[in-house]
Amino acid sequence: MKQPIVVAGAGVIGLTVACKLQESGRYSVVVVAENAPGELPTGEKQSTKWASPWAGAHWRAWASNQDTTLQEMEIKTYRAMMSIAANVSEAGIHVAQGIDLFEELPEEKPWYISMVNDGVELPVESLPENVMYGVQYSTLLIDVPKYLNYLSTRFKSLGGTVVKKHIDHILDATQYAGSEQDTMVIVNCTGLGSHTLGGVCDQAMYPSRGQTLLVKAPDAKRTITRLGKQFGYIIPRGNDTVIIGGTTDKNQWKCEPNALITDTIISRALNLEPSLLPVDARVLDKDAQVQALKKNIISVNVGLRPMRDGGVRLESESMRTAANGKVVVVHCYGHGGFGYQSSLAYADKVYDLVNAAVF
């Protein structure tokens, strides 16, 4: 008999973990989440507190040169996603050129440039104004709606179950585990929800508000990130649309779009990539270019990244139900802005923790 496992949360971390556990053949997995991928009723919007649907997303290293733990998670996921891009067209992952621009000269070469494919430093003379250093490499573009639906569909095809339900306490998830086992296992992948979720209430969690625009821009093919005071990024989705951003507003819970921020995002994005516009519009003056790109806006998006002081919480915790049943909660949350690009490696870590709890 397969061991029942309940995964709380259906963002990219929760769904990736659920797939990993279900495909092992050892477990019967139920995902419980207030929000989950799928068709939405007309006029209904996804929760801004459910961060995954609002992401860009692309693979760009978040780890510093000193953070070897996150480096491992990111490069393992990079390699695994390269394989997905080559072999699973329905996943919505594509290989593209990536460029990172630094306004300040790094003390040392970024750790990832020697580990990714085609990594090179850019000649100084090719850099934009006020940029001191740049690198170029082959990276991954992730069509977020498509990838989330791929994960959900794959999980269900493996025999997994998704229950759309809000839980107030982490132990509420045990009611979806079927018959009570000697040890029930819950995997907590609730992201920012762990800030208020009963039994967790992690005060190290906080939001980082991100505002982005989804625009029609079929000529833009590469992803570019500028780091510094003029922070901005461009992430094509591989379907003639592009995410441009953005903001990183710490401890900001407000989810209403800001029109002034929209103008700033557009201006910075056009400085990074003129091909966001059709050829005939690239000769216009700057104000006219901004207005031209505004006409191609599909949506203005605001999401809350699940940041955590101290980094990702990845550990097991023993609890007891009201009936004194033993529960092991495996926590995996707090991935901030690097959930997609580290998701597959974190799923492997969770799998190991679950195995240790069960066997």
CSV table of C-alpha atoms in Angstrom, one decimal:
chain,number,residue,atom,x,y,z
A,1,MET,CA,0.0,0.0,0.0
A,2,LYS,CA,1.3,3.4,-0.9
A,3,GLN,CA,1.9,5.9,1.9
A,4,PRO,CA,-0.4,8.9,1.7
A,5,ILE,CA,1.3,12.3,1.5
A,6,VAL,CA,-0.4,15.7,1.5
A,7,VAL,CA,1.3,18.6,-0.1
A,8,ALA,CA,0.0,22.0,1.0
A,9,GLY,CA,0.4,24.6,-1.7
A,10,ALA,CA,0.1,24.4,-5.5
A,11,GLY,CA,2.7,26.9,-6.7
A,12,VAL,CA,5.7,25.8,-8.6
A,13,ILE,CA,7.4,24.4,-5.5
A,14,GLY,CA,4.3,22.5,-4.4
A,15,LEU,CA,3.5,21.0,-7.8
A,16,THR,CA,7.1,20.1,-8.5
A,17,VAL,CA,7.4,18.3,-5.1
A,18,ALA,CA,4.1,16.6,-5.7
A,19,CYS,CA,5.2,15.3,-9.1
A,20,LYS,CA,8.5,14.0,-7.6
A,21,LEU,CA,6.8,12.1,-4.8
A,22,GLN,CA,4.0,10.7,-7.0
A,23,GLU,CA,6.3,9.5,-9.8
A,24,SER,CA,8.4,7.5,-7.3
A,25,GLY,CA,5.6,4.9,-7.0
A,26,ARG,CA,6.0,4.9,-3.2
A,27,TYR,CA,3.4,7.5,-2.4
A,28,SER,CA,-0.2,8.5,-3.0
A,29,VAL,CA,-0.1,12.3,-3.1
A,30,VAL,CA,-2.9,14.8,-2.5
A,31,VAL,CA,-2.2,18.5,-3.2
A,32,VAL,CA,-4.4,20.8,-1.1
A,33,ALA,CA,-4.4,24.5,-2.0
A,34,GLU,CA,-6.7,27.5,-2.1
A,35,ASN,CA,-5.4,28.3,-5.6
A,36,ALA,CA,-4.3,25.9,-8.3
A,37,PRO,CA,-3.6,26.0,-12.1
A,38,GLY,CA,-6.5,25.7,-14.4
A,39,GLU,CA,-9.2,27.5,-16.2
A,40,LEU,CA,-10.6,30.5,-14.3
A,41,PRO,CA,-14.2,31.7,-14.5
A,42,THR,CA,-14.8,34.7,-16.6
A,43,GLY,CA,-13.7,37.9,-14.9
A,44,GLU,CA,-11.9,36.0,-12.0
A,45,LYS,CA,-8.3,36.8,-11.3
A,46,GLN,CA,-5.7,34.7,-9.6
A,47,SER,CA,-4.6,35.7,-6.1
A,48,THR,CA,-1.7,38.1,-6.1
A,49,LYS,CA,-0.5,36.2,-2.9
A,50,TRP,CA,-0.2,33.1,-5.0
A,51,ALA,CA,3.2,34.1,-6.4
A,52,SER,CA,3.9,31.5,-9.1
A,53,PRO,CA,1.4,32.6,-11.8
A,54,TRP,CA,2.8,36.2,-11.7
A,55,ALA,CA,6.5,35.2,-12.3
A,56,GLY,CA,8.5,36.0,-15.5
A,57,ALA,CA,10.1,33.5,-15.5
A,58,HIS,CA,13.6,32.7,-16.5
A,59,TRP,CA,16.7,31.0,-15.1
A,60,ARG,CA,19.1,33.7,-13.8
A,61,ALA,CA,21.3,32.9,-10.8
A,62,TRP,CA,20.1,34.4,-7.6
A,63,ALA,CA,22.8,32.8,-5.4
A,64,SER,CA,25.8,34.9,-4.4
A,65,ASN,CA,29.3,33.6,-4.9
A,66,GLN,CA,29.3,32.7,-1.2
A,67,ASP,CA,26.0,30.8,-1.1
A,68,THR,CA,27.0,27.4,-2.2
A,69,THR,CA,23.8,25.8,-1.0
A,70,LEU,CA,21.6,27.8,-3.3
A,71,GLN,CA,24.2,27.5,-6.1
A,72,GLU,CA,23.7,23.7,-6.0
A,73,MET,CA,20.0,24.1,-6.2
A,74,GLU,CA,20.1,26.5,-9.1
A,75,ILE,CA,22.6,24.7,-11.3
A,76,LYS,CA,20.9,21.3,-10.7
A,77,THR,CA,17.6,22.8,-11.8
A,78,TYR,CA,19.3,24.5,-14.8
A,79,ARG,CA,20.6,21.2,-16.1
A,80,ALA,CA,17.3,19.4,-15.5
A,81,MET,CA,15.3,22.1,-17.2
A,82,MET,CA,17.7,22.0,-20.2
A,83,SER,CA,16.7,18.4,-20.6
A,84,ILE,CA,13.0,19.3,-20.3
A,85,ALA,CA,13.5,22.0,-22.9
A,86,ALA,CA,15.0,19.5,-25.3
A,87,ASN,CA,12.5,16.7,-24.8
A,88,VAL,CA,9.2,18.0,-23.5
A,89,SER,CA,7.7,20.6,-25.8
A,90,GLU,CA,4.4,20.9,-23.9
A,91,ALA,CA,6.3,22.1,-20.7
A,92,GLY,CA,6.7,25.6,-22.2
A,93,ILE,CA,10.5,25.8,-21.5
A,94,HIS,CA,12.8,27.2,-24.2
A,95,VAL,CA,16.5,27.9,-24.5
A,96,ALA,CA,17.5,31.4,-25.3
A,97,GLN,CA,20.3,33.9,-25.0
A,98,GLY,CA,20.6,35.5,-21.5
A,99,ILE,CA,22.4,38.7,-20.7
A,100,ASP,CA,23.2,40.0,-17.2
A,101,LEU,CA,24.3,43.6,-16.9
A,102,PHE,CA,25.9,45.0,-13.7
A,103,GLU,CA,26.1,48.7,-12.9
A,104,GLU,CA,28.8,48.0,-10.4
A,105,LEU,CA,31.9,45.9,-11.1
A,106,PRO,CA,31.7,42.6,-9.2
A,107,GLU,CA,34.6,41.8,-6.9
A,108,GLU,CA,34.9,38.4,-8.7
A,109,LYS,CA,33.4,36.7,-11.7
A,110,PRO,CA,29.9,35.4,-11.1
A,111,TRP,CA,30.0,31.8,-10.0
A,112,TYR,CA,27.5,30.5,-12.6
A,113,ILE,CA,29.3,31.8,-15.8
A,114,SER,CA,31.7,28.9,-15.8
A,115,MET,CA,28.9,26.3,-15.2
A,116,VAL,CA,26.2,27.3,-17.6
A,117,ASN,CA,26.3,26.7,-21.4
A,118,ASP,CA,28.1,29.2,-23.6
A,119,GLY,CA,29.0,31.5,-20.8
A,120,VAL,CA,31.2,34.5,-21.7
A,121,GLU,CA,32.1,37.9,-20.3
A,122,LEU,CA,30.9,40.8,-22.6
A,123,PRO,CA,33.5,43.2,-24.0
A,124,VAL,CA,33.5,46.5,-22.0
A,125,GLU,CA,33.0,48.5,-25.2
A,126,SER,CA,29.7,46.7,-25.9
A,127,LEU,CA,28.1,47.6,-22.6
A,128,PRO,CA,25.4,50.2,-22.2
A,129,GLU,CA,26.0,53.5,-20.5
A,130,ASN,CA,26.6,53.3,-16.8
A,131,VAL,CA,27.1,49.5,-16.9
A,132,MET,CA,30.5,48.3,-15.7
A,133,TYR,CA,30.3,44.5,-16.4
A,134,GLY,CA,28.2,42.0,-18.3
A,135,VAL,CA,27.9,38.3,-19.1
A,136,GLN,CA,26.1,36.3,-21.7
A,137,TYR,CA,25.1,32.7,-21.7
A,138,SER,CA,22.5,30.2,-22.8
A,139,THR,CA,19.6,30.2,-20.4
A,140,LEU,CA,16.0,29.1,-20.0
A,141,LEU,CA,12.7,30.9,-20.6
A,142,ILE,CA,9.7,29.6,-18.8
A,143,ASP,CA,6.2,30.2,-20.1
A,144,VAL,CA,4.7,30.3,-16.6
A,145,PRO,CA,1.0,29.5,-17.3
A,146,LYS,CA,2.0,26.7,-19.6
A,147,TYR,CA,4.6,25.2,-17.2
A,148,LEU,CA,2.2,25.3,-14.2
A,149,ASN,CA,-0.5,23.6,-16.2
A,150,TYR,CA,2.1,21.0,-17.5
A,151,LEU,CA,3.1,20.2,-13.8
A,152,SER,CA,-0.6,20.0,-12.8
A,153,THR,CA,-1.5,17.8,-15.7
A,154,ARG,CA,1.5,15.5,-15.2
A,155,PHE,CA,0.8,15.1,-11.5
A,156,LYS,CA,-2.8,14.1,-12.2
A,157,SER,CA,-1.7,11.7,-15.0
A,158,LEU,CA,0.5,10.0,-12.5
A,159,GLY,CA,-2.5,9.4,-10.2
A,160,GLY,CA,-2.2,12.4,-8.0
A,161,THR,CA,-5.2,14.4,-6.7
A,162,VAL,CA,-5.7,18.2,-6.3
A,163,VAL,CA,-8.2,19.6,-3.8
A,164,LYS,CA,-9.0,23.3,-3.9
A,165,LYS,CA,-9.4,24.2,-0.3
A,166,HIS,CA,-8.2,26.8,2.1
A,167,ILE,CA,-6.7,25.5,5.3
A,168,ASP,CA,-6.2,27.6,8.5
A,169,HIS,CA,-3.7,25.3,10.2
A,170,ILE,CA,-1.1,23.0,8.8
A,171,LEU,CA,-2.6,20.1,10.6
A,172,ASP,CA,-5.9,20.6,8.8
A,173,ALA,CA,-4.1,19.0,5.8
A,174,THR,CA,-4.1,15.7,7.6
A,175,GLN,CA,-7.9,15.2,6.9
A,176,TYR,CA,-6.9,14.7,3.2
A,177,ALA,CA,-4.5,11.9,4.0
A,178,GLY,CA,-7.1,9.1,3.9
A,179,SER,CA,-6.9,6.5,6.7
A,180,GLU,CA,-4.7,7.5,9.5
A,181,GLN,CA,-1.2,6.0,9.3
A,182,ASP,CA,1.4,5.4,12.0
A,183,THR,CA,3.1,8.5,10.7
A,184,MET,CA,1.2,11.1,8.6
A,185,VAL,CA,3.4,13.3,6.4
A,186,ILE,CA,2.5,16.8,5.3
A,187,VAL,CA,4.8,18.8,3.0
A,188,ASN,CA,4.4,22.6,3.6
A,189,CYS,CA,4.9,24.5,0.3
A,190,THR,CA,2.6,27.4,1.2
A,191,GLY,CA,5.1,30.1,0.4
A,192,LEU,CA,4.0,33.5,1.8
A,193,GLY,CA,1.0,31.7,3.3
A,194,SER,CA,3.4,30.3,6.0
A,195,HIS,CA,3.5,33.8,7.5
A,196,THR,CA,0.0,33.4,8.9
A,197,LEU,CA,-0.7,29.6,8.6
A,198,GLY,CA,-1.6,28.1,11.9
A,199,GLY,CA,1.1,25.8,13.3
A,200,VAL,CA,3.7,27.6,11.3
A,201,CYS,CA,3.2,31.4,11.6
A,202,ASP,CA,6.8,32.1,10.4
A,203,GLN,CA,7.5,35.8,11.1
A,204,ALA,CA,10.7,35.6,9.0
A,205,MET,CA,8.4,35.5,5.9
A,206,TYR,CA,7.7,38.8,4.2
A,207,PRO,CA,6.5,39.9,0.7
A,208,SER,CA,8.5,41.6,-2.0
A,209,ARG,CA,6.0,43.3,-4.3
A,210,GLY,CA,6.8,42.9,-7.9
A,211,GLN,CA,5.0,44.9,-10.7
A,212,THR,CA,5.5,43.7,-14.3
A,213,LEU,CA,3.9,44.2,-17.7
A,214,LEU,CA,3.0,41.5,-20.2
A,215,VAL,CA,3.4,43.0,-23.7
A,216,LYS,CA,3.1,41.9,-27.3
A,217,ALA,CA,6.6,42.0,-28.7
A,218,PRO,CA,7.3,39.2,-31.2
A,219,ASP,CA,10.8,40.5,-32.2
A,220,ALA,CA,12.3,40.3,-28.6
A,221,LYS,CA,14.0,36.9,-28.3
A,222,ARG,CA,16.6,37.2,-25.6
A,223,THR,CA,16.3,37.8,-21.8
A,224,ILE,CA,18.2,40.7,-20.3
A,225,THR,CA,18.5,41.7,-16.7
A,226,ARG,CA,20.1,45.0,-15.5
A,227,LEU,CA,21.2,45.0,-11.8
A,228,GLY,CA,21.6,48.3,-10.0
A,229,LYS,CA,19.8,51.6,-9.6
A,230,GLN,CA,18.2,51.2,-13.1
A,231,PHE,CA,17.0,47.7,-12.3
A,232,GLY,CA,14.9,46.1,-15.0
A,233,TYR,CA,14.4,42.9,-16.9
A,234,ILE,CA,13.0,41.5,-20.1
A,235,ILE,CA,11.7,37.9,-20.3
A,236,PRO,CA,10.2,36.6,-23.6
A,237,ARG,CA,7.7,33.7,-23.1
A,238,GLY,CA,8.3,32.1,-26.5
A,239,ASN,CA,4.8,32.9,-27.7
A,240,ASP,CA,5.4,36.5,-29.0
A,241,THR,CA,4.7,38.0,-25.6
A,242,VAL,CA,7.3,39.4,-23.2
A,243,ILE,CA,7.3,40.1,-19.4
A,244,ILE,CA,9.0,43.3,-18.6
A,245,GLY,CA,9.8,44.5,-15.1
A,246,GLY,CA,10.0,45.3,-12.5
A,247,THR,CA,10.1,46.2,-8.8
A,248,THR,CA,11.3,44.6,-5.6
A,249,ASP,CA,9.3,46.5,-2.9
A,250,LYS,CA,10.2,44.9,0.5
A,251,ASN,CA,7.4,44.4,3.0
A,252,GLN,CA,4.9,46.0,0.5
A,253,TRP,CA,1.5,44.2,0.6
A,254,LYS,CA,-0.4,46.5,-1.7
A,255,CYS,CA,-1.3,44.8,-4.9
A,256,GLU,CA,-2.8,47.6,-7.0
A,257,PRO,CA,-0.8,48.6,-10.1
A,258,ASN,CA,1.0,51.9,-10.1
A,259,ALA,CA,0.8,53.9,-13.3
A,260,LEU,CA,4.1,55.8,-12.7
A,261,ILE,CA,5.9,52.5,-12.1
A,262,THR,CA,4.4,51.2,-15.4
A,263,ASP,CA,6.0,54.2,-17.2
A,264,THR,CA,9.4,53.6,-15.5
A,265,ILE,CA,9.3,49.9,-16.4
A,266,ILE,CA,8.6,50.7,-20.1
A,267,SER,CA,11.3,53.3,-20.3
A,268,ARG,CA,14.0,51.1,-18.8
A,269,ALA,CA,12.9,48.1,-20.8
A,270,LEU,CA,13.3,50.1,-24.1
A,271,ASN,CA,16.8,51.1,-23.0
A,272,LEU,CA,17.6,47.5,-22.6
A,273,GLU,CA,16.0,46.1,-25.7
A,274,PRO,CA,14.8,48.3,-28.6
A,275,SER,CA,13.4,45.3,-30.4
A,276,LEU,CA,10.4,45.4,-28.0
A,277,LEU,CA,9.0,47.7,-30.6
A,278,PRO,CA,8.4,47.1,-34.3
A,279,VAL,CA,11.2,48.4,-36.6
A,280,ASP,CA,9.3,51.5,-37.7
A,281,ALA,CA,8.7,52.6,-34.2
A,282,ARG,CA,12.3,52.4,-33.1
A,283,VAL,CA,13.2,55.7,-34.8
A,284,LEU,CA,10.6,57.6,-32.8
A,285,ASP,CA,11.7,59.9,-29.9
A,286,LYS,CA,11.7,58.4,-26.5
A,287,ASP,CA,8.3,59.6,-25.3
A,288,ALA,CA,6.7,58.4,-28.5
A,289,GLN,CA,8.4,55.0,-28.1
A,290,VAL,CA,7.0,54.7,-24.6
A,291,GLN,CA,3.5,55.5,-25.9
A,292,ALA,CA,3.9,53.0,-28.7
A,293,LEU,CA,4.8,50.2,-26.3
A,294,LYS,CA,2.0,51.1,-24.0
A,295,LYS,CA,-0.4,50.3,-26.8
A,296,ASN,CA,1.0,46.7,-26.8
A,297,ILE,CA,0.4,46.1,-23.1
A,298,ILE,CA,-1.7,43.0,-22.6
A,299,SER,CA,-1.8,43.2,-18.8
A,300,VAL,CA,-0.3,45.0,-15.8
A,301,ASN,CA,0.6,42.4,-13.1
A,302,VAL,CA,1.4,42.6,-9.4
A,303,GLY,CA,2.6,39.7,-7.4
A,304,LEU,CA,4.1,39.1,-4.0
A,305,ARG,CA,7.3,37.2,-3.9
A,306,PRO,CA,7.6,34.9,-0.8
A,307,MET,CA,10.8,36.2,0.8
A,308,ARG,CA,12.3,34.8,4.0
A,309,ASP,CA,14.9,36.2,6.3
A,310,GLY,CA,17.5,33.4,6.6
A,311,GLY,CA,16.6,31.9,3.3
A,312,VAL,CA,14.5,28.8,2.4
A,313,ARG,CA,13.2,26.8,5.3
A,314,LEU,CA,13.9,23.2,4.4
A,315,GLU,CA,13.5,20.8,7.4
A,316,SER,CA,11.3,18.3,9.1
A,317,GLU,CA,9.2,19.0,12.2
A,318,SER,CA,7.3,16.5,14.4
A,319,MET,CA,3.8,17.5,15.5
A,320,ARG,CA,0.8,15.8,17.1
A,321,THR,CA,-2.9,15.9,16.0
A,322,ALA,CA,-5.7,16.5,18.5
A,323,ALA,CA,-6.1,12.7,18.7
A,324,ASN,CA,-2.3,12.4,19.4
A,325,GLY,CA,-1.5,11.0,16.0
A,326,LYS,CA,2.1,11.5,14.9
A,327,VAL,CA,2.6,13.9,12.0
A,328,VAL,CA,5.9,14.9,10.3
A,329,VAL,CA,5.7,18.2,8.5
A,330,VAL,CA,8.4,18.8,5.9
A,331,HIS,CA,8.8,22.5,5.3
A,332,CYS,CA,9.9,23.8,1.9
A,333,TYR,CA,9.1,27.5,1.5
A,334,GLY,CA,10.6,31.0,1.3
A,335,HIS,CA,12.0,30.8,-2.2
A,336,GLY,CA,11.6,34.5,-2.9
A,337,GLY,CA,12.3,35.3,-6.6
A,338,PHE,CA,14.1,32.0,-7.3
A,339,GLY,CA,11.4,29.4,-7.1
A,340,TYR,CA,11.3,28.3,-10.7
A,341,GLN,CA,15.0,28.2,-11.2
A,342,SER,CA,15.6,26.0,-8.1
A,343,SER,CA,12.4,24.0,-8.0
A,344,LEU,CA,13.5,20.7,-9.3
A,345,ALA,CA,16.5,20.4,-7.0
A,346,TYR,CA,14.5,21.4,-3.9
A,347,ALA,CA,12.0,18.7,-4.9
A,348,ASP,CA,14.8,16.2,-4.7
A,349,LYS,CA,15.7,17.4,-1.2
A,350,VAL,CA,12.1,17.2,0.0
A,351,TYR,CA,11.9,13.6,-1.4
A,352,ASP,CA,14.8,12.6,0.7
A,353,LEU,CA,13.3,14.2,3.8
A,354,VAL,CA,10.0,12.4,3.2
A,355,ASN,CA,11.8,9.1,2.7
A,356,ALA,CA,13.6,9.6,6.0
A,357,ALA,CA,10.3,10.3,7.8
A,358,VAL,CA,8.6,7.2,6.4
A,359,PHE,CA,11.2,4.5,6.1
